[in-house]
Short mmCIF file of C-alpha atoms and ligand atoms in Angstrom, two decimals:
data_model
loop_
_atom_site.label_atom_id
_atom_site.label_comp_id
_atom_site.label_asym_id
_atom_site.label_seq_id
_atom_site.Cartn_x
_atom_site.Cartn_y
_atom_site.Cartn_z
CA UNK A 1 -62.63 16.60 -70.01
CA UNK A 2 -62.04 17.15 -66.27
CA UNK A 3 -65.51 17.14 -64.75
CA UNK A 4 -64.82 17.13 -61.08
CA UNK A 5 -61.82 18.53 -59.32
CA UNK A 6 -62.11 18.19 -55.57
CA UNK A 7 -62.49 21.20 -53.25
CA UNK A 8 -59.18 20.39 -51.66
CA UNK A 9 -57.52 20.53 -55.07
CA UNK A 10 -59.12 23.83 -55.82
CA UNK A 11 -57.78 25.33 -52.62
CA UNK A 12 -54.24 24.32 -53.55
CA UNK A 13 -54.73 25.49 -57.06
CA UNK A 14 -55.93 28.83 -55.79
CA UNK A 15 -52.72 29.16 -53.75
CA UNK A 16 -50.65 28.17 -56.70
CA UNK A 17 -52.23 30.75 -58.98
CA UNK A 18 -51.89 33.36 -56.33
CA UNK A 19 -48.14 32.65 -56.31
CA UNK A 20 -48.12 33.09 -60.07
CA UNK A 21 -50.12 36.29 -59.94
CA UNK A 22 -47.72 37.77 -57.34
CA UNK A 23 -44.68 36.81 -59.29
CA UNK A 24 -42.78 39.27 -61.46
CA UNK A 25 -43.73 38.46 -65.07
CA UNK A 26 -40.95 38.57 -67.64
CA UNK A 27 -41.99 39.26 -71.15
CA UNK A 28 -40.85 36.41 -73.31
CA UNK A 29 -41.50 36.09 -76.96
CA UNK A 30 -42.67 32.43 -76.78
CA UNK A 31 -42.19 30.45 -79.94
CA UNK A 32 -45.17 28.22 -80.70
CA UNK A 33 -44.40 24.52 -80.25
CA UNK A 34 -46.43 21.47 -81.09
CA UNK A 35 -47.37 18.93 -78.42
CA UNK A 36 -48.55 16.51 -81.07
CA UNK A 37 -45.00 16.52 -82.47
CA UNK A 38 -43.44 15.42 -79.13
CA UNK A 39 -41.71 12.12 -79.54
CA UNK A 40 -43.70 10.26 -76.91
CA UNK A 41 -43.37 6.52 -76.44
CA UNK A 42 -45.71 4.82 -75.63
CA UNK A 43 -48.04 7.00 -77.63
CA UNK A 44 -50.83 8.46 -75.39
CA UNK A 45 -54.51 7.86 -75.91
CA UNK A 46 -55.31 11.48 -76.81
CA UNK A 47 -53.19 14.56 -77.41
CA UNK A 48 -54.71 17.97 -78.07
CA UNK A 49 -52.13 20.64 -78.81
CA UNK A 50 -52.80 24.29 -78.20
CA UNK A 51 -49.57 25.52 -79.85
CA UNK A 52 -48.18 27.66 -77.04
CA UNK A 53 -45.17 27.27 -74.79
CA UNK A 54 -44.71 26.66 -71.00
CA UNK A 55 -41.34 28.01 -69.90
CA UNK A 56 -39.60 25.58 -67.62
CA UNK A 57 -36.83 27.54 -65.98
CA UNK A 58 -35.38 28.47 -62.58
CA UNK A 59 -38.59 30.37 -61.78
CA UNK A 60 -40.69 27.15 -61.99
CA UNK A 61 -41.83 25.18 -58.84
CA UNK A 62 -43.59 21.89 -58.22
CA UNK A 63 -46.54 21.60 -55.90
CA UNK A 64 -48.33 18.38 -54.88
CA UNK A 65 -51.07 17.12 -52.72
CA UNK A 66 -49.10 16.48 -49.54
CA UNK A 67 -51.27 14.07 -47.58
CA UNK A 68 -51.90 11.49 -50.30
CA UNK A 69 -49.35 8.67 -50.27
CA UNK A 70 -46.90 8.84 -53.12
CA UNK A 71 -47.76 12.27 -54.52
CA UNK A 72 -45.05 14.38 -52.85
CA UNK A 73 -42.56 11.55 -53.61
CA UNK A 74 -43.64 11.72 -57.29
CA UNK A 75 -43.05 15.46 -57.24
CA UNK A 76 -39.54 14.95 -55.82
CA UNK A 77 -38.86 12.22 -58.39
CA UNK A 78 -39.82 14.64 -61.13
CA UNK A 79 -37.61 17.37 -59.65
CA UNK A 80 -34.67 14.90 -59.58
CA UNK A 81 -35.19 14.01 -63.22
CA UNK A 82 -35.55 17.63 -64.28
CA UNK A 83 -32.28 18.26 -62.46
CA UNK A 84 -30.58 15.41 -64.29
CA UNK A 85 -31.82 16.66 -67.65
CA UNK A 86 -31.54 20.41 -67.28
CA UNK A 87 -29.48 21.04 -64.19
CA UNK A 88 -32.39 23.24 -62.86
CA UNK A 89 -33.11 23.05 -59.10
CA UNK A 90 -36.85 22.96 -59.03
CA UNK A 91 -38.30 23.23 -55.56
CA UNK A 92 -41.10 20.91 -54.36
CA UNK A 93 -43.81 22.17 -52.01
CA UNK A 94 -41.96 25.19 -50.72
CA UNK A 95 -44.08 27.84 -49.10
CA UNK A 96 -43.20 30.98 -51.03
CA UNK A 97 -40.91 31.83 -53.85
CA UNK A 98 -40.74 35.57 -54.68
CA UNK A 99 -39.97 35.17 -58.35
CA UNK A 100 -42.18 32.19 -59.03
CA UNK A 101 -43.71 32.37 -62.41
CA UNK A 102 -44.68 28.92 -63.57
CA UNK A 103 -45.86 25.91 -61.65
CA UNK A 104 -46.13 22.20 -62.13
CA UNK A 105 -49.03 20.99 -60.00
CA UNK A 106 -49.46 17.29 -59.17
CA UNK A 107 -53.01 16.82 -58.17
CA UNK A 108 -55.34 14.03 -57.06
CA UNK A 109 -58.45 14.21 -59.11
CA UNK A 110 -61.45 11.99 -58.63
CA UNK A 111 -62.42 12.63 -62.17
CA UNK A 112 -64.68 9.95 -63.59
CA UNK A 113 -63.22 10.43 -67.08
CA UNK A 114 -59.88 9.09 -65.89
CA UNK A 115 -60.69 5.40 -65.86
CA UNK A 116 -58.29 2.88 -64.47
CA UNK A 117 -55.65 2.99 -61.81
CA UNK A 118 -52.91 4.30 -64.04
CA UNK A 119 -54.86 6.88 -66.02
CA UNK A 120 -53.74 10.48 -65.93
CA UNK A 121 -54.45 13.79 -67.51
CA UNK A 122 -51.84 16.44 -68.29
CA UNK A 123 -52.98 20.02 -68.92
CA UNK A 124 -50.23 22.35 -70.03
CA UNK A 125 -50.83 26.10 -70.44
CA UNK A 126 -48.44 28.97 -70.66
CA UNK A 127 -48.44 29.38 -66.85
CA UNK A 128 -48.97 25.92 -65.43
CA UNK A 129 -48.67 22.26 -65.92
CA UNK A 130 -51.42 20.38 -64.04
CA UNK A 131 -51.02 16.61 -63.81
CA UNK A 132 -54.20 14.84 -62.54
CA UNK A 133 -54.72 11.27 -61.53
CA UNK A 134 -56.68 9.46 -58.88
CA UNK A 135 -53.60 7.39 -57.93
CA UNK A 136 -49.88 7.83 -57.39
CA UNK A 137 -49.30 5.18 -60.06
CA UNK A 138 -51.18 7.33 -62.57
CA UNK A 139 -49.22 10.38 -61.51
CA UNK A 140 -46.00 8.47 -61.96
CA UNK A 141 -46.94 7.45 -65.56
CA UNK A 142 -47.87 11.09 -66.31
CA UNK A 143 -44.47 12.21 -65.00
CA UNK A 144 -42.80 9.97 -67.53
CA UNK A 145 -44.81 11.73 -70.25
CA UNK A 146 -43.72 15.08 -68.92
CA UNK A 147 -40.10 13.97 -68.75
CA UNK A 148 -40.37 13.02 -72.46
CA UNK A 149 -41.90 16.35 -73.41
CA UNK A 150 -39.15 18.47 -71.74
CA UNK A 151 -36.66 19.19 -74.54
CA UNK A 152 -33.11 17.82 -74.16
CA UNK A 153 -31.64 21.29 -74.67
CA UNK A 154 -32.60 24.73 -73.51
CA UNK A 155 -33.74 27.57 -75.75
CA UNK A 156 -31.41 30.20 -74.41
CA UNK A 157 -31.45 32.66 -77.31
CA UNK A 158 -34.83 34.09 -76.33
CA UNK A 159 -34.18 35.32 -72.77
CA UNK A 160 -31.36 36.03 -70.34
CA UNK A 161 -32.11 32.87 -68.47
CA UNK A 162 -32.19 29.35 -69.81
CA UNK A 163 -35.63 28.14 -70.75
CA UNK A 164 -36.82 24.65 -71.65
CA UNK A 165 -39.92 25.31 -73.70
CA UNK A 166 -42.68 22.72 -73.14
CA UNK A 167 -45.47 22.72 -75.75
CA UNK A 168 -48.93 23.43 -74.45
CA UNK A 169 -52.07 21.30 -74.73
CA UNK A 170 -53.86 18.42 -73.07
CA UNK A 171 -53.01 14.73 -72.86
CA UNK A 172 -55.49 12.14 -71.65
CA UNK A 173 -54.00 8.78 -71.26
CA UNK A 174 -54.42 5.29 -69.79
CA UNK A 175 -52.92 1.95 -70.65
CA UNK A 176 -54.45 -0.72 -72.74
CA UNK A 177 -53.09 -3.61 -70.66
CA UNK A 178 -52.70 -3.75 -66.87
CA UNK A 179 -49.65 -5.94 -67.07
CA UNK A 180 -46.69 -4.49 -69.00
CA UNK A 181 -43.51 -6.39 -68.23
CA UNK A 182 -40.06 -7.51 -69.03
CA UNK A 183 -38.31 -10.50 -67.60
CA UNK A 184 -34.62 -10.72 -66.75
CA UNK A 185 -32.88 -14.09 -66.42
CA UNK A 186 -30.42 -13.60 -63.61
CA UNK A 187 -29.90 -17.35 -63.37
CA UNK A 188 -27.92 -18.24 -66.52
CA UNK A 189 -25.76 -15.20 -65.91
CA UNK A 190 -26.06 -13.20 -62.64
CA UNK A 191 -26.69 -9.47 -62.77
CA UNK A 192 -25.92 -7.16 -59.85
CA UNK A 193 -28.43 -5.07 -57.94
CA UNK A 194 -27.03 -1.98 -59.70
CA UNK A 195 -27.53 -3.57 -63.18
CA UNK A 196 -31.15 -4.40 -62.24
CA UNK A 197 -31.76 -0.86 -60.98
CA UNK A 198 -30.50 0.60 -64.22
CA UNK A 199 -32.83 -1.67 -66.20
CA UNK A 200 -35.72 -0.56 -63.99
CA UNK A 201 -34.78 3.12 -64.61
CA UNK A 202 -35.20 2.62 -68.36
CA UNK A 203 -38.32 0.43 -68.17
CA UNK A 204 -40.00 2.99 -65.90
CA UNK A 205 -39.39 5.79 -68.45
CA UNK A 206 -41.47 3.80 -70.93
CA UNK A 207 -44.23 3.08 -68.41
CA UNK A 208 -43.53 -0.58 -67.72
CA UNK A 209 -45.07 -1.78 -64.48
CA UNK A 210 -43.62 -5.35 -64.05
CA UNK A 211 -40.11 -6.78 -63.82
CA UNK A 212 -40.22 -10.54 -63.65
CA UNK A 213 -36.93 -11.97 -62.21
CA UNK A 214 -36.07 -15.55 -63.28
CA UNK A 215 -34.27 -16.36 -60.02
CA UNK A 216 -33.40 -20.03 -60.47
CA UNK A 217 -32.35 -22.44 -63.14
CA UNK A 218 -30.08 -25.40 -63.83
CA UNK A 219 -27.00 -23.13 -63.85
CA UNK A 220 -27.68 -21.10 -60.66
CA UNK A 221 -29.91 -20.31 -57.71
CA UNK A 222 -29.87 -16.56 -57.13
CA UNK A 223 -32.05 -15.74 -54.06
CA UNK A 224 -31.02 -16.42 -50.47
CA UNK A 225 -33.43 -18.82 -48.70
CA UNK A 226 -32.69 -18.66 -44.99
CA UNK A 227 -34.17 -22.11 -44.24
CA UNK A 228 -32.13 -23.72 -47.04
CA UNK A 229 -28.74 -21.90 -47.12
CA UNK A 230 -26.94 -24.30 -49.46
CA UNK A 231 -29.19 -23.17 -52.32
CA UNK A 232 -27.06 -20.06 -52.70
CA UNK A 233 -23.83 -21.28 -51.04
CA UNK A 234 -23.55 -24.13 -53.49
CA UNK A 235 -26.25 -23.50 -56.11
CA UNK A 236 -25.32 -19.90 -56.55
CA UNK A 237 -21.64 -20.49 -57.09
CA UNK A 238 -21.44 -20.65 -60.85
CA UNK A 239 -23.17 -19.62 -64.09
CA UNK A 240 -23.04 -20.26 -67.82
CA UNK A 241 -19.47 -20.34 -69.02
CA UNK A 242 -18.06 -21.15 -65.54
CA UNK A 243 -17.76 -17.74 -63.92
CA UNK A 244 -18.44 -17.45 -60.23
CA UNK A 245 -22.19 -16.71 -60.35
CA UNK A 246 -23.63 -14.83 -57.46
CA UNK A 247 -26.90 -14.34 -55.63
CA UNK A 248 -29.12 -11.73 -53.98
CA UNK A 249 -29.19 -11.79 -50.20
CA UNK A 250 -32.74 -11.21 -48.92
CA UNK A 251 -31.65 -7.58 -48.20
CA UNK A 252 -30.45 -7.21 -51.79
CA UNK A 253 -33.75 -8.58 -53.13
CA UNK A 254 -35.69 -6.21 -50.84
CA UNK A 255 -33.57 -3.33 -52.17
CA UNK A 256 -34.62 -4.24 -55.77
CA UNK A 257 -38.25 -4.61 -54.72
CA UNK A 258 -38.20 -1.20 -52.99
CA UNK A 259 -36.40 0.49 -55.89
CA UNK A 260 -38.91 -1.00 -58.28
CA UNK A 261 -41.83 0.17 -56.04
CA UNK A 262 -40.58 3.77 -56.15
CA UNK A 263 -40.84 3.36 -59.98
CA UNK A 264 -44.33 1.86 -59.62
CA UNK A 265 -42.98 -1.41 -60.96
CA UNK A 266 -43.82 -4.69 -59.27
CA UNK A 267 -41.26 -7.49 -59.04
CA UNK A 268 -42.60 -10.92 -60.02
CA UNK A 269 -40.31 -13.59 -58.59
CA UNK A 270 -39.86 -16.88 -60.44
CA UNK A 271 -38.57 -20.12 -58.97
CA UNK A 272 -38.61 -22.43 -61.96
CA UNK A 273 -39.74 -26.03 -61.24
CA UNK A 274 -40.03 -29.06 -61.49
CA UNK A 275 -37.59 -28.79 -64.41
CA UNK A 276 -34.71 -26.25 -64.65
CA UNK A 277 -33.79 -27.33 -61.09
CA UNK A 278 -30.24 -28.75 -61.42
CA UNK A 279 -28.66 -26.06 -59.17
CA UNK A 280 -31.16 -26.76 -56.35
CA UNK A 281 -30.60 -30.52 -56.65
CA UNK A 282 -26.80 -30.09 -56.47
CA UNK A 283 -27.33 -28.17 -53.17
CA UNK A 284 -29.85 -30.64 -51.78
CA UNK A 285 -29.62 -34.03 -53.61
CA UNK A 286 -32.89 -35.36 -52.07
CA UNK A 287 -34.76 -32.98 -54.41
CA UNK A 288 -33.51 -34.64 -57.53
CA UNK A 289 -35.89 -36.84 -59.51
CA UNK A 290 -33.90 -37.63 -62.64
CA UNK A 291 -32.09 -40.64 -61.23
CA UNK A 292 -28.64 -39.20 -61.81
CA UNK A 293 -26.13 -37.47 -59.48
CA UNK A 294 -26.55 -33.74 -60.06
CA UNK A 295 -23.41 -31.74 -60.65
CA UNK A 296 -22.89 -27.97 -61.05
CA UNK A 297 -23.71 -27.08 -64.64
CA UNK A 298 -22.30 -24.29 -66.88
CA UNK A 299 -23.83 -25.31 -70.21
CA UNK A 300 -26.96 -24.10 -71.96
CA UNK A 301 -28.88 -27.28 -72.81
CA UNK A 302 -32.40 -27.50 -71.27
CA UNK A 303 -34.77 -30.17 -70.12
CA UNK A 304 -32.58 -32.65 -68.22
CA UNK A 305 -33.45 -31.87 -64.64
CA UNK A 306 -36.53 -32.49 -62.44
CA UNK A 307 -37.56 -32.46 -58.86
CA UNK A 308 -38.80 -35.70 -57.39
CA UNK A 309 -42.50 -34.98 -57.58
CA UNK A 310 -43.64 -37.79 -55.33
CA UNK A 311 -41.60 -37.08 -52.22
CA UNK A 312 -43.36 -35.17 -49.33
CA UNK A 313 -40.06 -33.56 -48.25
CA UNK A 314 -39.83 -31.92 -51.70
CA UNK A 315 -43.07 -30.05 -51.01
CA UNK A 316 -41.87 -29.12 -47.49
CA UNK A 317 -38.87 -27.54 -49.23
CA UNK A 318 -41.06 -25.80 -51.84
CA UNK A 319 -43.34 -24.54 -49.16
CA UNK A 320 -40.36 -22.93 -47.34
CA UNK A 321 -39.00 -21.36 -50.53
CA UNK A 322 -42.35 -19.93 -51.63
CA UNK A 323 -43.08 -18.68 -48.09
CA UNK A 324 -39.81 -16.84 -47.83
CA UNK A 325 -39.85 -15.30 -51.34
CA UNK A 326 -43.56 -14.46 -51.15
CA UNK A 327 -42.99 -12.63 -47.83
CA UNK A 328 -40.38 -10.45 -49.54
CA UNK A 329 -42.55 -9.72 -52.61
CA UNK A 330 -45.45 -7.37 -52.08
CA UNK A 331 -47.00 -7.96 -55.53
CA UNK A 332 -49.90 -10.44 -55.99
CA UNK A 333 -48.04 -12.93 -58.18
CA UNK A 334 -45.60 -15.85 -57.74
CA UNK A 335 -44.19 -17.47 -60.87
CA UNK A 336 -43.46 -21.17 -60.61
CA UNK A 337 -41.88 -21.67 -64.09
CA UNK A 338 -43.18 -25.07 -65.14
CA UNK A 339 -41.57 -24.98 -68.61
CA UNK A 340 -39.58 -27.63 -70.42
CA UNK A 341 -39.87 -30.37 -67.74
CA UNK A 342 -38.93 -32.93 -70.37
CA UNK A 343 -37.81 -35.60 -67.90
CA UNK A 344 -40.84 -35.33 -65.61
CA UNK A 345 -43.53 -37.91 -66.46
CA UNK A 346 -46.79 -36.34 -67.66
CA UNK A 347 -48.82 -37.54 -64.61
CA UNK A 348 -46.04 -36.46 -62.21
CA UNK A 349 -45.99 -33.06 -63.83
CA UNK A 350 -49.72 -32.54 -63.41
CA UNK A 351 -49.58 -33.82 -59.83
CA UNK A 352 -46.73 -31.40 -59.10
CA UNK A 353 -48.30 -28.29 -60.61
CA UNK A 354 -51.61 -28.99 -58.85
CA UNK A 355 -49.82 -29.24 -55.51
CA UNK A 356 -47.59 -26.22 -56.04
CA UNK A 357 -50.52 -24.06 -57.15
CA UNK A 358 -52.10 -24.71 -53.76
CA UNK A 359 -48.89 -23.86 -51.96
CA UNK A 360 -48.64 -20.49 -53.85
CA UNK A 361 -52.22 -19.75 -52.94
CA UNK A 362 -51.67 -20.69 -49.29
CA UNK A 363 -48.98 -17.99 -49.19
CA UNK A 364 -51.41 -15.39 -50.53
CA UNK A 365 -50.32 -15.22 -54.18
CA UNK A 366 -51.68 -16.00 -57.60
CA UNK A 367 -49.73 -18.51 -59.55
CA UNK A 368 -48.15 -17.65 -62.87
CA UNK A 369 -46.55 -20.42 -64.97
CA UNK A 370 -45.21 -20.77 -68.49
CA UNK A 371 -47.89 -22.07 -70.88
CA UNK A 372 -47.21 -25.75 -70.02
CA UNK A 373 -48.97 -25.26 -66.69
CA UNK A 374 -52.31 -25.12 -68.51
CA UNK A 375 -52.05 -28.90 -68.98
CA UNK A 376 -52.51 -29.41 -65.23
CA UNK A 377 -55.80 -28.85 -63.32
CA UNK A 378 -55.07 -25.17 -62.67
CA UNK A 379 -57.85 -22.98 -61.49
CA UNK A 380 -58.98 -19.82 -63.28
CA UNK A 381 -57.19 -17.43 -60.86
CA UNK A 382 -53.82 -18.68 -62.13
CA UNK A 383 -52.11 -17.12 -65.11
CA UNK A 384 -50.49 -18.77 -68.05
CA UNK A 385 -47.59 -17.13 -69.88
CA UNK A 386 -47.78 -17.94 -73.60
CA UNK A 387 -44.25 -18.41 -74.88
CA UNK A 388 -44.30 -21.43 -77.27
CA UNK A 389 -47.43 -23.56 -77.53
CA UNK A 390 -50.56 -22.34 -79.29
CA UNK A 391 -52.31 -25.47 -77.95
CA UNK A 392 -51.42 -24.66 -74.38
CA UNK A 393 -52.57 -21.11 -74.94
CA UNK A 394 -55.90 -22.41 -76.27
CA UNK A 395 -56.19 -24.73 -73.24
CA UNK A 396 -55.56 -21.74 -70.99
CA UNK A 397 -58.37 -19.86 -72.65
CA UNK A 398 -60.70 -22.93 -72.32
CA UNK A 399 -59.94 -23.07 -68.60
CA UNK A 400 -60.70 -19.34 -68.20
CA UNK A 401 -57.11 -18.35 -67.36
CA UNK A 402 -55.71 -14.94 -68.06
CA UNK A 403 -52.72 -14.98 -70.37
CA UNK A 404 -49.46 -12.99 -70.45
CA UNK A 405 -48.35 -12.69 -74.06
CA UNK A 406 -44.69 -13.54 -74.57
CA UNK A 407 -44.54 -15.48 -77.86
CA UNK A 408 -40.85 -16.25 -78.40
CA UNK A 409 -41.16 -15.57 -82.17
CA UNK A 410 -42.17 -11.97 -81.52
CA UNK A 411 -41.38 -10.98 -77.94
CA UNK A 412 -38.19 -12.71 -76.79
CA UNK A 413 -35.53 -10.07 -76.28
CA UNK A 414 -32.78 -12.64 -76.45
CA UNK A 415 -33.47 -13.54 -80.06
CA UNK A 416 -30.91 -11.95 -82.43
CA UNK A 417 -31.87 -9.04 -84.51
CA UNK A 418 -30.34 -10.55 -87.60
CA UNK A 419 -27.40 -12.71 -88.77
CA UNK A 420 -24.92 -10.04 -87.71
CA UNK A 421 -26.05 -9.72 -84.09
CA UNK A 422 -23.22 -9.91 -81.55
CA UNK A 423 -25.31 -11.63 -78.89
CA UNK A 424 -28.47 -13.65 -78.69
CA UNK A 425 -29.90 -16.89 -80.10
CA UNK A 426 -32.28 -17.53 -83.02
CA UNK A 427 -34.06 -20.80 -82.21
CA UNK A 428 -37.44 -19.07 -82.37
CA UNK A 429 -36.67 -16.32 -84.95
CA UNK A 430 -34.53 -13.40 -85.85
CA UNK A 431 -36.43 -10.37 -84.50
CA UNK A 432 -35.41 -7.10 -86.10
CA UNK A 433 -36.61 -3.85 -84.57
CA UNK A 434 -39.59 -3.60 -86.97
CA UNK A 435 -40.74 -7.20 -86.49
CA UNK A 436 -40.68 -6.74 -82.75
CA UNK A 437 -43.12 -3.84 -83.19
CA UNK A 438 -45.29 -4.85 -86.11
CA UNK A 439 -47.57 -7.57 -84.72
CA UNK A 440 -50.84 -7.48 -82.91
CA UNK A 441 -50.89 -9.05 -79.51
CA UNK A 442 -54.63 -8.24 -79.34
CA UNK A 443 -55.30 -10.87 -82.08
CA UNK A 444 -52.28 -13.16 -81.89
CA UNK A 445 -53.02 -16.85 -82.48
CA UNK A 446 -56.72 -16.38 -81.88
CA UNK A 447 -56.41 -15.63 -78.15
CA UNK A 448 -59.41 -13.43 -77.23
CA UNK A 449 -58.55 -9.98 -76.02
CA UNK A 450 -60.56 -10.52 -72.85
CA UNK A 451 -58.15 -13.29 -71.78
CA UNK A 452 -55.03 -11.17 -72.22
CA UNK A 453 -53.62 -9.75 -68.97
CA UNK A 454 -50.83 -8.03 -70.76
CA UNK A 455 -47.50 -8.48 -72.53
CA UNK A 456 -44.05 -9.36 -71.26
CA UNK A 457 -40.78 -9.33 -73.09
CA UNK A 458 -38.38 -11.93 -71.58
CA UNK A 459 -34.61 -11.50 -71.69
CA UNK A 460 -32.80 -14.84 -71.29
CA UNK A 461 -29.16 -14.54 -70.48
CA UNK A 462 -27.37 -17.55 -72.00
CA UNK A 463 -25.34 -15.24 -74.29
CA UNK A 464 -25.08 -12.09 -72.22
CA UNK A 465 -23.02 -11.57 -69.06
CA UNK A 466 -22.88 -7.86 -68.39
CA UNK A 467 -25.14 -4.71 -68.60
CA UNK A 468 -23.74 -3.59 -71.97
CA UNK A 469 -24.72 -6.91 -73.55
CA UNK A 470 -28.06 -6.84 -71.76
CA UNK A 471 -28.78 -3.37 -73.19
CA UNK A 472 -27.74 -4.43 -76.68
CA UNK A 473 -30.47 -7.07 -76.76
CA UNK A 474 -33.10 -5.15 -74.79
CA UNK A 475 -32.88 -1.81 -76.55
CA UNK A 476 -34.41 -0.65 -78.73
CA UNK A 477 -36.88 -3.55 -78.86
CA UNK A 478 -38.12 -3.20 -75.28
CA UNK A 479 -39.22 0.33 -76.13
CA UNK A 480 -41.52 -1.05 -78.81
CA UNK A 481 -42.99 -3.59 -76.44
CA UNK A 482 -43.90 -0.69 -74.11
CA UNK A 483 -46.00 0.78 -76.90
CA UNK A 484 -47.59 -2.59 -77.77
CA UNK A 485 -48.70 -2.98 -74.17
CA UNK A 486 -49.76 0.59 -73.38
CA UNK A 487 -51.08 1.99 -76.63
CA UNK A 488 -54.26 0.75 -78.41
CA UNK A 489 -53.97 -0.75 -81.80
CA UNK A 490 -55.60 2.17 -83.64
CA UNK A 491 -52.91 4.47 -82.19
CA UNK A 492 -49.93 2.35 -83.27
CA UNK A 493 -48.18 2.83 -86.54
CA UNK A 494 -44.62 1.80 -87.51
CA UNK A 495 -43.90 4.93 -89.58
CA UNK A 496 -44.77 7.19 -86.71
CA UNK A 497 -43.13 4.95 -84.11
CA UNK A 498 -39.85 4.77 -86.00
CA UNK A 499 -39.50 8.57 -85.96
CA UNK A 500 -40.31 8.75 -82.27
CA UNK A 501 -37.87 5.93 -81.62
CA UNK A 502 -35.16 7.71 -83.51
CA UNK A 503 -35.62 10.64 -81.15
CA UNK A 504 -35.02 8.45 -78.06
CA UNK A 505 -31.26 8.55 -78.89
CA UNK A 506 -30.45 11.61 -76.79
CA UNK A 507 -32.17 10.06 -73.70
CA UNK A 508 -30.56 6.70 -74.23
CA UNK A 509 -27.18 8.33 -74.74
CA UNK A 510 -27.59 10.49 -71.66
CA UNK A 511 -28.48 7.32 -69.69
CA UNK A 512 -25.43 5.55 -71.17
CA UNK A 513 -27.58 2.80 -72.54
CA UNK A 514 -25.57 0.77 -75.11
CA UNK A 515 -28.55 0.11 -77.40
CA UNK A 516 -28.26 -1.68 -80.72
CA UNK A 517 -28.28 1.14 -83.35
CA UNK A 518 -30.65 -0.65 -85.74
CA UNK A 519 -30.02 0.48 -89.30
CA UNK A 520 -33.84 0.57 -89.79
CA UNK A 521 -33.89 3.73 -87.64
CA UNK A 522 -32.48 7.19 -88.57
CA UNK A 523 -31.20 7.82 -85.05
CA UNK A 524 -31.29 11.50 -84.04
CA UNK A 525 -27.92 11.72 -82.40
CA UNK A 526 -27.95 15.51 -82.70
CA UNK A 527 -29.38 17.68 -79.97
CA UNK A 528 -33.10 17.48 -79.38
CA UNK A 529 -35.07 20.38 -80.84
CA UNK A 530 -38.72 20.93 -80.55
CA UNK A 531 -40.83 21.49 -83.68
CA UNK A 532 -41.31 25.20 -84.32
CA UNK A 533 -44.52 26.12 -86.01
CA UNK A 534 -44.14 29.86 -86.23
CA UNK A 535 -42.97 32.77 -84.10
CA UNK A 536 -45.39 35.03 -82.29
C1 ACM B 601 -38.85 -20.71 -71.91
O1 ACM B 601 -38.35 -19.98 -72.83
N1 ACM B 601 -38.31 -21.89 -71.59
C2 ACM B 601 -40.02 -20.25 -71.14
#
């Protein structure tokens, strides 16, 4: 499939193979393994097994293109993850290793077969693993595939040194949707920077590329705004249930943005308005448009708050907030919420969304809003997030907007699995692990595929207040949403998925993820073992 590997790549490959040739070859009786039987999630576009084995061991090294941004970093990321899984110290871009026998080469390829910015190709032979992509993002996605192929345990009966046997073959892969996200509500309950980083770690492993942070709501304002300090001083001081809340300083938020960027995940910030704004109105009462005195709120009812949409000073405030948050957020999007503004008059709502869309654009971002925003005069560069209303989704299509698919009945991570679930709500549905997977976003509610930007699984936090509870609701369902957004419909199948999901248990356990052990899945808690076909 690879038609054109650049001259520069060939030079480095030549060096790499010279290293291999000079190395001292051990004779190992490789068992044959099957790449097609690797438990990959999301399932790649095309897997062609060749039924051999690549020995990952202490004689393996990683080489990367050095002068292309992100490639060497990706190589180091892979080495760290190999260390965490196997305890092997794999060197990256070292000049010479006397006993070097196998190499992992991370290569920029301008191959025209690899369409799309996240496409990659992985070619695994007995001596080398070559990972090709035209971008660092594609390399990063390919690295996740490689991490999943490396067995959890070594095969140390065959040689005097521990070997992790990687099945040989070729994988060609690229995502179906360019937007593959989850949302975390840090407003109803606050989650620390460390919690968010752990969530990013797991999302990245399953090739997510977006984390949307719901940074403000009635119960709390969670991001420092330097020009309006009371937002966090007062508005950040509580949360659902009355605990002390919390907020991200701008440095904390930047730490999250940078951590996400290393994982090729973009942060989409959301400041929800004109409803869901009680915490802001407590901090600055002039913002309030519901005619009542706003007080700190620890409950979970929705739809009682609104900004005053006809006051110029409210837009001065919003301009400052969007300017500060947009400046900290390198991605192209700014989410303005726009949902459930039940006490904002219809005309006022439309007037408000029209004005705020322009402010978002002035600060260099595209506006995203929950599906209600389609009722305003939004222009076609804005994006509508379908969560509840089929009519609003259709209006979005008619206005030429791209849509992020998050239908609550299928994709809300805070919906309970079933009657016995310890956390979560069920106002939209119970969503067991199979229901979360078995639906077709490509054809959902008649929305044309060409309008779909991608899929996002939101996790609202009314009923969860710590990382264990977060993980109980998010996993395993978020793993299924990764496959719905990456893998084409023809390549998805519940029977195949549920076996691959069962085999995520060793990874999730190693990462100390407290996932919900759905009884629909025959979790493989025992040690990972690759599928042996036959012995040479
Ligand atoms: C929402 O669930 N209110 C977007």
